[in-house]
Amino acid sequence: MNMRFDLRQLGRQKGGSLRDEHVDRTFQPSEFEASVGQDEEYKVAAPVHLEMNVHKDGEAYRVVGRVTTRLQLECGRCLEPFEIPVDSPFELRYVPHVEPAPEGQAGKAGKAGAEREVAEDDLTTAFYKEDSIDLGDLMHEQFVLALPMKPLCKVLCKGLCVHCGTDLNKGTCACAPEWTDPRLAVLKGLMKE
Ligand SMILES: [Zn+2]
Ligand SMILES: [Zn+2]
């Protein structure tokens, strides 16, 4: 599995000025199994299409593109899996990764300087190492940005009974009568939060 994009291949085909590189790749969900941790909030549920242009700008690279796929999430209320579509345009600026100094202020000052410089031109910054961009990291970042604050299988998901764990979207349970007083239910809901 190769999820790295080699920056040294840019401009190889022309002797003079560097040309932009167009990247168009599709990754299968299985390719993400190794990189997406067990405790990650999502699973890749469909082939991932990554399309982007890479433009060299001095030491930095400007990367503009789009990633599309479907992700599987777990509902925060009923714990059932559900899918969301992802269609995320992105614009990133890759700057060389500088190893932080082992101790002292030099490393910190350098990092702060780079961050300030980056903040000025309003682009999200990422770092490249060993003349290559980690596309796995790039896509992971876009997936995380696409995740809802509170994943719900549907807006009105009823969730699980707090007492017996019954999925209340699918049925009722014996604990239900306790919730007949709506004021009490509201209060209990608040206390649960
Ligand atoms: Zn749900
Ligand atoms: Zn119950």
PDB file of N, CA and C in Angstrom, residues 50 52-55 57 60-65 89-95 118 121-127 133-135 137-139 141-142 145:
ATOM      1  N   LEU A  50      -9.599  10.638  -4.537  1.00  0.00           N
ATOM      2  CA  LEU A  50      -8.800  11.815  -4.191  1.00  0.00           C
ATOM      3  C   LEU A  50      -8.299  12.463  -5.475  1.00  0.00           C
ATOM      4  N   MET A  52      -6.403  16.078  -6.836  1.00  0.00           N
ATOM      5  CA  MET A  52      -5.784  17.320  -6.366  1.00  0.00           C
ATOM      6  C   MET A  52      -4.710  17.809  -7.323  1.00  0.00           C
ATOM      7  N   ASN A  53      -4.444  19.105  -7.223  1.00  0.00           N
ATOM      8  CA  ASN A  53      -3.344  19.710  -7.957  1.00  0.00           C
ATOM      9  C   ASN A  53      -2.266  20.124  -6.966  1.00  0.00           C
ATOM     10  N   VAL A  54      -1.023  19.846  -7.334  1.00  0.00           N
ATOM     11  CA  VAL A  54       0.105  20.193  -6.467  1.00  0.00           C
ATOM     12  C   VAL A  54       0.943  21.242  -7.177  1.00  0.00           C
ATOM     13  N   HIS A  55       1.122  22.354  -6.512  1.00  0.00           N
ATOM     14  CA  HIS A  55       1.863  23.465  -7.099  1.00  0.00           C
ATOM     15  C   HIS A  55       3.042  23.823  -6.209  1.00  0.00           C
ATOM     16  N   ASP A  57       5.834  26.038  -4.594  1.00  0.00           N
ATOM     17  CA  ASP A  57       5.953  27.463  -4.320  1.00  0.00           C
ATOM     18  C   ASP A  57       7.145  27.640  -3.387  1.00  0.00           C
ATOM     19  N   ALA A  60       7.651  25.448  -0.256  1.00  0.00           N
ATOM     20  CA  ALA A  60       6.312  24.979   0.098  1.00  0.00           C
ATOM     21  C   ALA A  60       5.587  24.421  -1.136  1.00  0.00           C
ATOM     22  N   TYR A  61       4.539  23.674  -0.851  1.00  0.00           N
ATOM     23  CA  TYR A  61       3.695  23.146  -1.923  1.00  0.00           C
ATOM     24  C   TYR A  61       2.249  23.508  -1.613  1.00  0.00           C
ATOM     25  N   ARG A  62       1.579  24.052  -2.602  1.00  0.00           N
ATOM     26  CA  ARG A  62       0.165  24.355  -2.434  1.00  0.00           C
ATOM     27  C   ARG A  62      -0.628  23.193  -3.043  1.00  0.00           C
ATOM     28  N   VAL A  63      -1.501  22.641  -2.253  1.00  0.00           N
ATOM     29  CA  VAL A  63      -2.266  21.468  -2.688  1.00  0.00           C
ATOM     30  C   VAL A  63      -3.753  21.798  -2.619  1.00  0.00           C
ATOM     31  N   VAL A  64      -4.407  21.747  -3.770  1.00  0.00           N
ATOM     32  CA  VAL A  64      -5.827  22.078  -3.835  1.00  0.00           C
ATOM     33  C   VAL A  64      -6.557  20.887  -4.428  1.00  0.00           C
ATOM     34  N   GLY A  65      -7.562  20.415  -3.735  1.00  0.00           N
ATOM     35  CA  GLY A  65      -8.241  19.237  -4.260  1.00  0.00           C
ATOM     36  C   GLY A  65      -9.543  18.931  -3.563  1.00  0.00           C
ATOM     37  N   PRO A  89     -13.873  19.589  -0.322  1.00  0.00           N
ATOM     38  CA  PRO A  89     -12.801  20.319  -0.993  1.00  0.00           C
ATOM     39  C   PRO A  89     -11.778  20.784   0.048  1.00  0.00           C
ATOM     40  N   PHE A  90     -10.520  20.837  -0.337  1.00  0.00           N
ATOM     41  CA  PHE A  90      -9.511  21.307   0.615  1.00  0.00           C
ATOM     42  C   PHE A  90      -8.450  22.120  -0.112  1.00  0.00           C
ATOM     43  N   GLU A  91      -7.805  22.958   0.659  1.00  0.00           N
ATOM     44  CA  GLU A  91      -6.709  23.760   0.144  1.00  0.00           C
ATOM     45  C   GLU A  91      -5.662  23.809   1.243  1.00  0.00           C
ATOM     46  N   LEU A  92      -4.513  23.244   0.965  1.00  0.00           N
ATOM     47  CA  LEU A  92      -3.486  23.112   1.992  1.00  0.00           C
ATOM     48  C   LEU A  92      -2.161  23.648   1.494  1.00  0.00           C
ATOM     49  N   ARG A  93      -1.368  24.040   2.460  1.00  0.00           N
ATOM     50  CA  ARG A  93      -0.017  24.482   2.153  1.00  0.00           C
ATOM     51  C   ARG A  93       0.940  23.587   2.929  1.00  0.00           C
ATOM     52  N   TYR A  94       1.753  22.858   2.180  1.00  0.00           N
ATOM     53  CA  TYR A  94       2.714  21.964   2.813  1.00  0.00           C
ATOM     54  C   TYR A  94       4.062  22.649   2.940  1.00  0.00           C
ATOM     55  N   VAL A  95       4.557  22.693   4.156  1.00  0.00           N
ATOM     56  CA  VAL A  95       5.882  23.261   4.390  1.00  0.00           C
ATOM     57  C   VAL A  95       6.774  22.153   4.942  1.00  0.00           C
ATOM     58  N   VAL A 118       2.284  31.267   8.356  1.00  0.00           N
ATOM     59  CA  VAL A 118       1.213  30.540   7.695  1.00  0.00           C
ATOM     60  C   VAL A 118      -0.135  31.210   7.920  1.00  0.00           C
ATOM     61  N   ASP A 121      -1.492  33.903   5.335  1.00  0.00           N
ATOM     62  CA  ASP A 121      -2.119  33.728   4.017  1.00  0.00           C
ATOM     63  C   ASP A 121      -3.332  32.800   4.074  1.00  0.00           C
ATOM     64  N   ASP A 122      -3.833  32.546   5.277  1.00  0.00           N
ATOM     65  CA  ASP A 122      -5.163  31.972   5.381  1.00  0.00           C
ATOM     66  C   ASP A 122      -5.307  30.560   4.817  1.00  0.00           C
ATOM     67  N   LEU A 123      -4.215  29.862   4.731  1.00  0.00           N
ATOM     68  CA  LEU A 123      -4.292  28.486   4.245  1.00  0.00           C
ATOM     69  C   LEU A 123      -3.985  27.537   5.396  1.00  0.00           C
ATOM     70  N   THR A 124      -4.629  26.400   5.354  1.00  0.00           N
ATOM     71  CA  THR A 124      -4.319  25.401   6.370  1.00  0.00           C
ATOM     72  C   THR A 124      -2.946  24.816   6.069  1.00  0.00           C
ATOM     73  N   THR A 125      -2.166  24.680   7.118  1.00  0.00           N
ATOM     74  CA  THR A 125      -0.804  24.212   6.928  1.00  0.00           C
ATOM     75  C   THR A 125      -0.634  22.761   7.323  1.00  0.00           C
ATOM     76  N   ALA A 126       0.149  22.086   6.520  1.00  0.00           N
ATOM     77  CA  ALA A 126       0.527  20.719   6.848  1.00  0.00           C
ATOM     78  C   ALA A 126       2.028  20.611   6.614  1.00  0.00           C
ATOM     79  N   PHE A 127       2.582  19.480   6.981  1.00  0.00           N
ATOM     80  CA  PHE A 127       4.024  19.331   6.857  1.00  0.00           C
ATOM     81  C   PHE A 127       4.373  18.124   5.995  1.00  0.00           C
ATOM     82  N   ILE A 133       4.391  13.723   0.493  1.00  0.00           N
ATOM     83  CA  ILE A 133       3.194  14.069   1.242  1.00  0.00           C
ATOM     84  C   ILE A 133       2.501  12.772   1.643  1.00  0.00           C
ATOM     85  N   ASP A 134       2.090  12.697   2.897  1.00  0.00           N
ATOM     86  CA  ASP A 134       1.379  11.518   3.365  1.00  0.00           C
ATOM     87  C   ASP A 134      -0.111  11.683   3.045  1.00  0.00           C
ATOM     88  N   LEU A 135      -0.542  11.010   2.000  1.00  0.00           N
ATOM     89  CA  LEU A 135      -1.941  11.154   1.565  1.00  0.00           C
ATOM     90  C   LEU A 135      -2.904  10.520   2.567  1.00  0.00           C
ATOM     91  N   ASP A 137      -2.617  10.692   5.824  1.00  0.00           N
ATOM     92  CA  ASP A 137      -2.848  11.756   6.809  1.00  0.00           C
ATOM     93  C   ASP A 137      -3.776  12.821   6.251  1.00  0.00           C
ATOM     94  N   LEU A 138      -3.520  13.193   5.001  1.00  0.00           N
ATOM     95  CA  LEU A 138      -4.343  14.225   4.363  1.00  0.00           C
ATOM     96  C   LEU A 138      -5.814  13.818   4.360  1.00  0.00           C
ATOM     97  N   MET A 139      -6.075  12.591   3.945  1.00  0.00           N
ATOM     98  CA  MET A 139      -7.471  12.128   3.852  1.00  0.00           C
ATOM     99  C   MET A 139      -8.077  11.973   5.238  1.00  0.00           C
ATOM    100  N   GLU A 141      -7.393  13.664   7.849  1.00  0.00           N
ATOM    101  CA  GLU A 141      -7.710  15.017   8.307  1.00  0.00           C
ATOM    102  C   GLU A 141      -9.045  15.496   7.733  1.00  0.00           C
ATOM    103  N   GLN A 142      -9.250  15.238   6.443  1.00  0.00           N
ATOM    104  CA  GLN A 142     -10.504  15.674   5.811  1.00  0.00           C
ATOM    105  C   GLN A 142     -11.698  14.898   6.370  1.00  0.00           C
ATOM    106  N   LEU A 145     -12.635  16.323   9.732  1.00  0.00           N
ATOM    107  CA  LEU A 145     -13.321  17.608   9.569  1.00  0.00           C
ATOM    108  C   LEU A 145     -14.771  17.412   9.125  1.00  0.00           C
TER     109      LEU A 145
END
